[in-house]
CSV table of N, CA, C and O in Angstrom, one decimal:
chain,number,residue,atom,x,y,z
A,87,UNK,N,98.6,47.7,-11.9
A,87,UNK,CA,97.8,48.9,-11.7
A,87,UNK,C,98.8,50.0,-11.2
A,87,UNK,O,99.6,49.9,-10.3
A,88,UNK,N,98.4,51.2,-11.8
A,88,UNK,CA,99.3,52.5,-11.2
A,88,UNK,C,99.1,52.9,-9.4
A,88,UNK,O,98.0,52.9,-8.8
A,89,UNK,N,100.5,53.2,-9.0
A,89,UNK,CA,99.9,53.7,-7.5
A,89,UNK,C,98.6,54.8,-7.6
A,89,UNK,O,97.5,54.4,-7.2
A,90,UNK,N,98.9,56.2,-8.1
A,90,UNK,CA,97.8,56.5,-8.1
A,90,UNK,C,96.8,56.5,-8.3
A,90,UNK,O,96.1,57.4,-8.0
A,91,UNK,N,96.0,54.9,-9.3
A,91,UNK,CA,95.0,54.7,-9.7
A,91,UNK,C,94.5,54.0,-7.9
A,91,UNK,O,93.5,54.5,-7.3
A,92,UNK,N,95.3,53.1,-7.3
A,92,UNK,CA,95.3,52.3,-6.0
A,92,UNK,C,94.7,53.8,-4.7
A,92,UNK,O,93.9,53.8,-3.9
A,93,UNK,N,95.6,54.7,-5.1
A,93,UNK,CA,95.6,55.6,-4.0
A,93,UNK,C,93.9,56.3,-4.2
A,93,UNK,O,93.1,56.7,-3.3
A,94,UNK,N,93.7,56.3,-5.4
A,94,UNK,CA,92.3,57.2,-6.1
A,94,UNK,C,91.3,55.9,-5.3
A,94,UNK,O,90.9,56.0,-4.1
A,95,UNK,N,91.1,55.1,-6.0
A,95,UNK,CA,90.4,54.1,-5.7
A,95,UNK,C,89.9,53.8,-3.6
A,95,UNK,O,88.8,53.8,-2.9
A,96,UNK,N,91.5,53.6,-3.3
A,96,UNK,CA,90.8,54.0,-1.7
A,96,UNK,C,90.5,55.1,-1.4
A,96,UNK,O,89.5,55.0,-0.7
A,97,UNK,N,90.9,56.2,-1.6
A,97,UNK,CA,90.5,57.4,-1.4
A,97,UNK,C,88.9,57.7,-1.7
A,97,UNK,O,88.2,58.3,-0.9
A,98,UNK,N,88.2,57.2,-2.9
A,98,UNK,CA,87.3,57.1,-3.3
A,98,UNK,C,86.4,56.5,-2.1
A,98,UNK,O,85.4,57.1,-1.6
A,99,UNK,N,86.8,55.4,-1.6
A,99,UNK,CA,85.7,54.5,-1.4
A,99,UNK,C,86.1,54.7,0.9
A,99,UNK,O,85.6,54.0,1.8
A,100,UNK,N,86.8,55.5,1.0
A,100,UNK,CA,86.6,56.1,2.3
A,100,UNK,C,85.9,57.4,2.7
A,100,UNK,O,85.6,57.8,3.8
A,101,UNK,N,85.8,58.2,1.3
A,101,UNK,CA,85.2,59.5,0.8
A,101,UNK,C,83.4,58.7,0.6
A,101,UNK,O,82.5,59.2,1.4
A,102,UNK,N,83.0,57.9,0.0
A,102,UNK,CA,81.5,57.3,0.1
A,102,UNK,C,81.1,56.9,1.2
A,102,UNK,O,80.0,57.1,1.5
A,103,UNK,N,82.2,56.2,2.2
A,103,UNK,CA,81.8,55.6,3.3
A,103,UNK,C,81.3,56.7,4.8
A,103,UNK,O,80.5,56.6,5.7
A,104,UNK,N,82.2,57.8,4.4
A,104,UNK,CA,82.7,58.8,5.4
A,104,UNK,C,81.2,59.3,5.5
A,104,UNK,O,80.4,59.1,6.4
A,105,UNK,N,80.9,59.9,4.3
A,105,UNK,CA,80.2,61.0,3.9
A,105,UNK,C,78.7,60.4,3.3
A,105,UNK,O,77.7,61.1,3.1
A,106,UNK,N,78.6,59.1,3.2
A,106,UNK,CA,77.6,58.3,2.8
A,106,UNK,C,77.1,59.1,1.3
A,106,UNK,O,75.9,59.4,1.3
A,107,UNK,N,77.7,59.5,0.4
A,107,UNK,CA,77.9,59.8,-0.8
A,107,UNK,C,77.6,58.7,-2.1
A,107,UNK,O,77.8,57.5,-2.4
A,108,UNK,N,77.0,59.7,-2.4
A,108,UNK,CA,76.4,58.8,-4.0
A,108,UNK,C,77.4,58.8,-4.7
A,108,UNK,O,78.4,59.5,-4.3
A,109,UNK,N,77.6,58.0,-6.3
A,109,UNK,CA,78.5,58.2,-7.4
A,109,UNK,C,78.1,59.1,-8.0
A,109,UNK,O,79.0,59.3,-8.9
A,110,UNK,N,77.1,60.1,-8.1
A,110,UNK,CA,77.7,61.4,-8.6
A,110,UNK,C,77.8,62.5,-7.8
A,110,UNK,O,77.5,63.6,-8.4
A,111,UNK,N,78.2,62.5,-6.8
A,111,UNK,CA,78.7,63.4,-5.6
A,111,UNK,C,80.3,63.3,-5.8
A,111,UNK,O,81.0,64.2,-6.3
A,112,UNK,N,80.8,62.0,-5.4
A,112,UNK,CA,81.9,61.4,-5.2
A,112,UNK,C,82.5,61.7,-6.9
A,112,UNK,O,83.6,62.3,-7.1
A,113,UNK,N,81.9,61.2,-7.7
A,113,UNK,CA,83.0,62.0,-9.2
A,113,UNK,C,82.9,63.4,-9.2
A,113,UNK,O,83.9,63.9,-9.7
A,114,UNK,N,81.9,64.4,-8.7
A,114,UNK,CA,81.8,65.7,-8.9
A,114,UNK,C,83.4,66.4,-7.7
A,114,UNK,O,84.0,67.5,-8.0
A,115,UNK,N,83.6,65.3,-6.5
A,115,UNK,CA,84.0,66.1,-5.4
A,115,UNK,C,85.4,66.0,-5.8
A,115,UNK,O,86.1,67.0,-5.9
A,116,UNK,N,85.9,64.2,-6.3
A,116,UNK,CA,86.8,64.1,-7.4
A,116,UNK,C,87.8,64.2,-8.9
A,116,UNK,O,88.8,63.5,-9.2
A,117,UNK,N,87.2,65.3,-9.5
A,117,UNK,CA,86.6,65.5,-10.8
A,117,UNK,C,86.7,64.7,-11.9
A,117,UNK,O,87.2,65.1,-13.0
A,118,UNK,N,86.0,63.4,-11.6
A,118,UNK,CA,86.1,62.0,-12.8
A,118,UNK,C,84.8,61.7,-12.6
A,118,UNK,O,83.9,62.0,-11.8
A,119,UNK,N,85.0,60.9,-14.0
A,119,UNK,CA,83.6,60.7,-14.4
A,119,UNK,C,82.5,59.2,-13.0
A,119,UNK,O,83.1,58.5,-12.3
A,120,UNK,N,81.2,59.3,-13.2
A,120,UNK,CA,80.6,58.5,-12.8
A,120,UNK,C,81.2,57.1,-12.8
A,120,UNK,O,81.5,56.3,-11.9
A,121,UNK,N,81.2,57.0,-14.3
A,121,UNK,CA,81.8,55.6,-14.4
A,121,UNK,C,83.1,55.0,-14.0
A,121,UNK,O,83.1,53.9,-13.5
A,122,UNK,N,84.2,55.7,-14.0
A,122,UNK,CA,85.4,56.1,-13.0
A,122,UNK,C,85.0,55.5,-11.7
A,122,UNK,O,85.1,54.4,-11.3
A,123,UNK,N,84.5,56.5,-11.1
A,123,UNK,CA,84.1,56.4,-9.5
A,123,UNK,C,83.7,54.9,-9.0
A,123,UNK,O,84.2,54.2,-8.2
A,124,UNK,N,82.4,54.6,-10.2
A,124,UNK,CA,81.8,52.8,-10.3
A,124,UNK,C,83.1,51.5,-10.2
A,124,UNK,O,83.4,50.6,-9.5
A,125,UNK,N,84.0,52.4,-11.7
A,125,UNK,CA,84.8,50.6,-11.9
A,125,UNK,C,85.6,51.3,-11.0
A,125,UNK,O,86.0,50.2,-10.6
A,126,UNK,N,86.2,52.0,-10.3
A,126,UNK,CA,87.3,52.4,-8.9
A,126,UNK,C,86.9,51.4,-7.9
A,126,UNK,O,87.6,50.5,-7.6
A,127,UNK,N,85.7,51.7,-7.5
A,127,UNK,CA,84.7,50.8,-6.4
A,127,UNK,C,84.1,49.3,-6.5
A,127,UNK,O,83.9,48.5,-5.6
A,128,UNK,N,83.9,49.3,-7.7
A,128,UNK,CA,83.6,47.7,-8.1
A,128,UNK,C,84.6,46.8,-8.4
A,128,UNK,O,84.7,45.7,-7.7
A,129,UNK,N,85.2,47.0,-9.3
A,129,UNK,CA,86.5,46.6,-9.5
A,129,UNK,C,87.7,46.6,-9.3
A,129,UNK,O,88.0,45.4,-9.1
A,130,UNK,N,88.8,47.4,-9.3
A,130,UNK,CA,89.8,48.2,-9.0
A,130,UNK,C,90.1,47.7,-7.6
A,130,UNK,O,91.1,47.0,-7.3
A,131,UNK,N,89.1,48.3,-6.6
A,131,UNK,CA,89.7,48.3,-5.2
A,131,UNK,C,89.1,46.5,-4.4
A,131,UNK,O,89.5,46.1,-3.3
A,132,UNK,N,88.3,45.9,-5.1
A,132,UNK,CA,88.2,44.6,-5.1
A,132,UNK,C,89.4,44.0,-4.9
A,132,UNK,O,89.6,43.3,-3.8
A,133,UNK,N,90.5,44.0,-5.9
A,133,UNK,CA,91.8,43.6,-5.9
A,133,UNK,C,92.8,44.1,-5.0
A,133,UNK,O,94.0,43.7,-4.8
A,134,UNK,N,92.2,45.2,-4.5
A,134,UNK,CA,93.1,45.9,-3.4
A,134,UNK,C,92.7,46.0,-1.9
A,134,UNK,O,93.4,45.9,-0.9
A,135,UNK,N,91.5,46.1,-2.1
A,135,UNK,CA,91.0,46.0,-0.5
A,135,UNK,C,89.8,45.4,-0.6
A,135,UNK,O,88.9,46.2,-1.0
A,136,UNK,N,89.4,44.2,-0.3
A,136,UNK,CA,87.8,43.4,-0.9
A,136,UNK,C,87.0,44.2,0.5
A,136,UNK,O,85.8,44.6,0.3
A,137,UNK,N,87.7,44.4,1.7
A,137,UNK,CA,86.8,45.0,2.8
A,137,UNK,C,86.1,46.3,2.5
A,137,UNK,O,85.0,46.7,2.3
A,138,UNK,N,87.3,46.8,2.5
A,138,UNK,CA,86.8,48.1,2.0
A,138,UNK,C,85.5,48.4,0.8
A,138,UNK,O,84.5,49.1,0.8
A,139,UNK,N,86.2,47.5,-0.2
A,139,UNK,CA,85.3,47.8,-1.1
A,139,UNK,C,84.0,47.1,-0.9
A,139,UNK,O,83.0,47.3,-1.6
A,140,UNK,N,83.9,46.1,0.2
A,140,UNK,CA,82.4,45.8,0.2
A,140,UNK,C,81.5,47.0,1.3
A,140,UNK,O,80.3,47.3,1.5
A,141,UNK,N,82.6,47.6,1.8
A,141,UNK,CA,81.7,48.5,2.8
A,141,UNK,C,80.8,49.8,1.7
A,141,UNK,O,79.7,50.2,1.7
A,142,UNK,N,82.2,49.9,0.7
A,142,UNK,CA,82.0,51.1,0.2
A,142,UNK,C,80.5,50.8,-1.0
A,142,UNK,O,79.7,51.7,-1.5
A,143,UNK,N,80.5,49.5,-1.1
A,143,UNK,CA,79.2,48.8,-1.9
A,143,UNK,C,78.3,48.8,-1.4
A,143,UNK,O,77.3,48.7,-2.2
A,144,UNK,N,77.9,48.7,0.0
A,144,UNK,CA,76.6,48.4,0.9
A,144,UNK,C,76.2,50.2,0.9
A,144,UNK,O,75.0,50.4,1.0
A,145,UNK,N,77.2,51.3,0.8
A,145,UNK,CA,76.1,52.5,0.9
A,145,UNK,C,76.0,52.8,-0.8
A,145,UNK,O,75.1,53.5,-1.2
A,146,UNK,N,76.8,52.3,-1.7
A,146,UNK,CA,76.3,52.4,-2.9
A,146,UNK,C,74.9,51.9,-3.0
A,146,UNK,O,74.0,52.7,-3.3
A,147,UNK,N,74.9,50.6,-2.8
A,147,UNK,CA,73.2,49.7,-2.5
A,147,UNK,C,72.5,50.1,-2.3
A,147,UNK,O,71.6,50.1,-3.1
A,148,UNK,N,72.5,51.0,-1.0
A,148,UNK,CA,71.4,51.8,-0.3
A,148,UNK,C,70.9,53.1,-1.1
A,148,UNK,O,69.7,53.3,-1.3
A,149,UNK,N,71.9,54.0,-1.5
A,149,UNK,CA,72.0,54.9,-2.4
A,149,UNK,C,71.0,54.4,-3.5
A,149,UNK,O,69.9,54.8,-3.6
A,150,UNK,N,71.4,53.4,-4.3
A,150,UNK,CA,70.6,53.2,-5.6
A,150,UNK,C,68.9,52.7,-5.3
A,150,UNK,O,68.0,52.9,-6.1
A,151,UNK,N,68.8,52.2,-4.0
A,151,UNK,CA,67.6,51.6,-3.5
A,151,UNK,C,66.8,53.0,-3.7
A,151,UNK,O,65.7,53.1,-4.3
A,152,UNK,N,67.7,54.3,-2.8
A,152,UNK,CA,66.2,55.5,-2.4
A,152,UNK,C,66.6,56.6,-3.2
A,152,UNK,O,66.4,57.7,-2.9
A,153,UNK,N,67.1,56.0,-4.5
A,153,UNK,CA,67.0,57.1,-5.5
A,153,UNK,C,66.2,57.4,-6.5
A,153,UNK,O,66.4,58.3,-7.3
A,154,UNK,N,65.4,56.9,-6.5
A,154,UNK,CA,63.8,57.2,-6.8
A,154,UNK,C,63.0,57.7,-5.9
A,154,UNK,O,62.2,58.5,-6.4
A,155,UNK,N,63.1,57.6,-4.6
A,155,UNK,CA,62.9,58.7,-3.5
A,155,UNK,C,62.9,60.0,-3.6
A,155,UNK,O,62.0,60.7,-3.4
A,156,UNK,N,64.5,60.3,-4.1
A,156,UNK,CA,65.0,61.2,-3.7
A,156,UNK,C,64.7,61.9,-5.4
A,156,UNK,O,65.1,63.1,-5.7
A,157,UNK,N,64.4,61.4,-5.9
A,157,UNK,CA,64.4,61.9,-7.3
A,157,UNK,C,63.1,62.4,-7.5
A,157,UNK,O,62.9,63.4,-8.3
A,158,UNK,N,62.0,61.8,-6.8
A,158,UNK,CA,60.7,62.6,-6.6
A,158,UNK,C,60.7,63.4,-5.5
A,158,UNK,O,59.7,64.0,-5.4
A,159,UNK,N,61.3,63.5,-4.9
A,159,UNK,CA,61.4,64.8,-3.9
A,159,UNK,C,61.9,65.7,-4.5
A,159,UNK,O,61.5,66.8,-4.4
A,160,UNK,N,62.7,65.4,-5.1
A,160,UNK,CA,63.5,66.9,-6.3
A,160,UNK,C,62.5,67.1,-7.2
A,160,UNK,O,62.8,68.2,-7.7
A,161,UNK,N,61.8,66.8,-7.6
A,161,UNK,CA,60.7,67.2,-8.7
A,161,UNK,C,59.5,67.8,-7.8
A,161,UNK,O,58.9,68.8,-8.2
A,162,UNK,N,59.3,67.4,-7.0
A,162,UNK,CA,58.1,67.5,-6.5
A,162,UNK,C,58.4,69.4,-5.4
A,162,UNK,O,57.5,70.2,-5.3
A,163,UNK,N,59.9,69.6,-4.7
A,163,UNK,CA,60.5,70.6,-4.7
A,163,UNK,C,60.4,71.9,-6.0
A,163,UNK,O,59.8,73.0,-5.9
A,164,UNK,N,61.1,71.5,-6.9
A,164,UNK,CA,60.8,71.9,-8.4
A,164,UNK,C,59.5,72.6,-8.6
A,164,UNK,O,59.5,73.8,-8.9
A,165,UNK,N,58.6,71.7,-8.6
A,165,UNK,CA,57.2,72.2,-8.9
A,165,UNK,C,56.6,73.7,-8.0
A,165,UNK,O,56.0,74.7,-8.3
A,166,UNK,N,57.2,73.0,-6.4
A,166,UNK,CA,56.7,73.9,-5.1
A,166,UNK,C,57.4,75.4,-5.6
A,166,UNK,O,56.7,76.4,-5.4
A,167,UNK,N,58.6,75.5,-6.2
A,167,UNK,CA,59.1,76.8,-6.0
A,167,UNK,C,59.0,77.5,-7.5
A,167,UNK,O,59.5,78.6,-7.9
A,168,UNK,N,58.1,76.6,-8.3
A,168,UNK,CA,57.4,77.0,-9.7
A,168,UNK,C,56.0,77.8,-9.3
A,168,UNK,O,55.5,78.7,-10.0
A,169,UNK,N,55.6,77.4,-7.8
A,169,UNK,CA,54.0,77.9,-7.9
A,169,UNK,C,54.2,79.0,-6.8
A,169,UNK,O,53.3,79.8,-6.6
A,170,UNK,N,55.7,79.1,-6.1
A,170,UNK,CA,55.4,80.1,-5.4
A,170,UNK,C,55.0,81.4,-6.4
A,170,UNK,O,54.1,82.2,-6.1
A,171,UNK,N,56.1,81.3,-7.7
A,171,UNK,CA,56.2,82.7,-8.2
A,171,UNK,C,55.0,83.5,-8.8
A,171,UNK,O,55.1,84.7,-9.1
């Protein structure tokens, strides 16, 4: 593996941890795709740092848990500033 795929990869997964950052925050802040950011985190840094990457996995977890949450609050927002006008 390339150094800077190694350097991306931690970088990535101390940037989710820091910031408690979703995968598409973290490819937007990085400018690579979703899927990028995923096999960086899942894979990739497994082989490089298994700690890290399990930290960086437990706020991914949580992330995918209340994103249906958060996904009806953005709609439900949406609607609110549809009826102010």
């Amino acid at each position: 593996m390339k150094d800077y795929i190694e350097e991306r990869a931690i970088d990535i997964a101390n940037y989710i941890i820091e910031n408690n950052a979703t995968v598409r925050q973290t490819a937007k802040q990085f400018g690579i795709s979703k899927s990028t950011v995923h096999k960086d985190v899942t894979e990739r840094l497994m082989q490089i740092n298994p700690t890290l990457a399990k930290e960086a996995r437990k706020v991914l977890d949580v992330n995918k848990q209340e994103r249906h949450i958060r996904g009806g609050m953005a709609t439900k927002e949406k609607y609110q500033h549809m009826h102010k006008d």
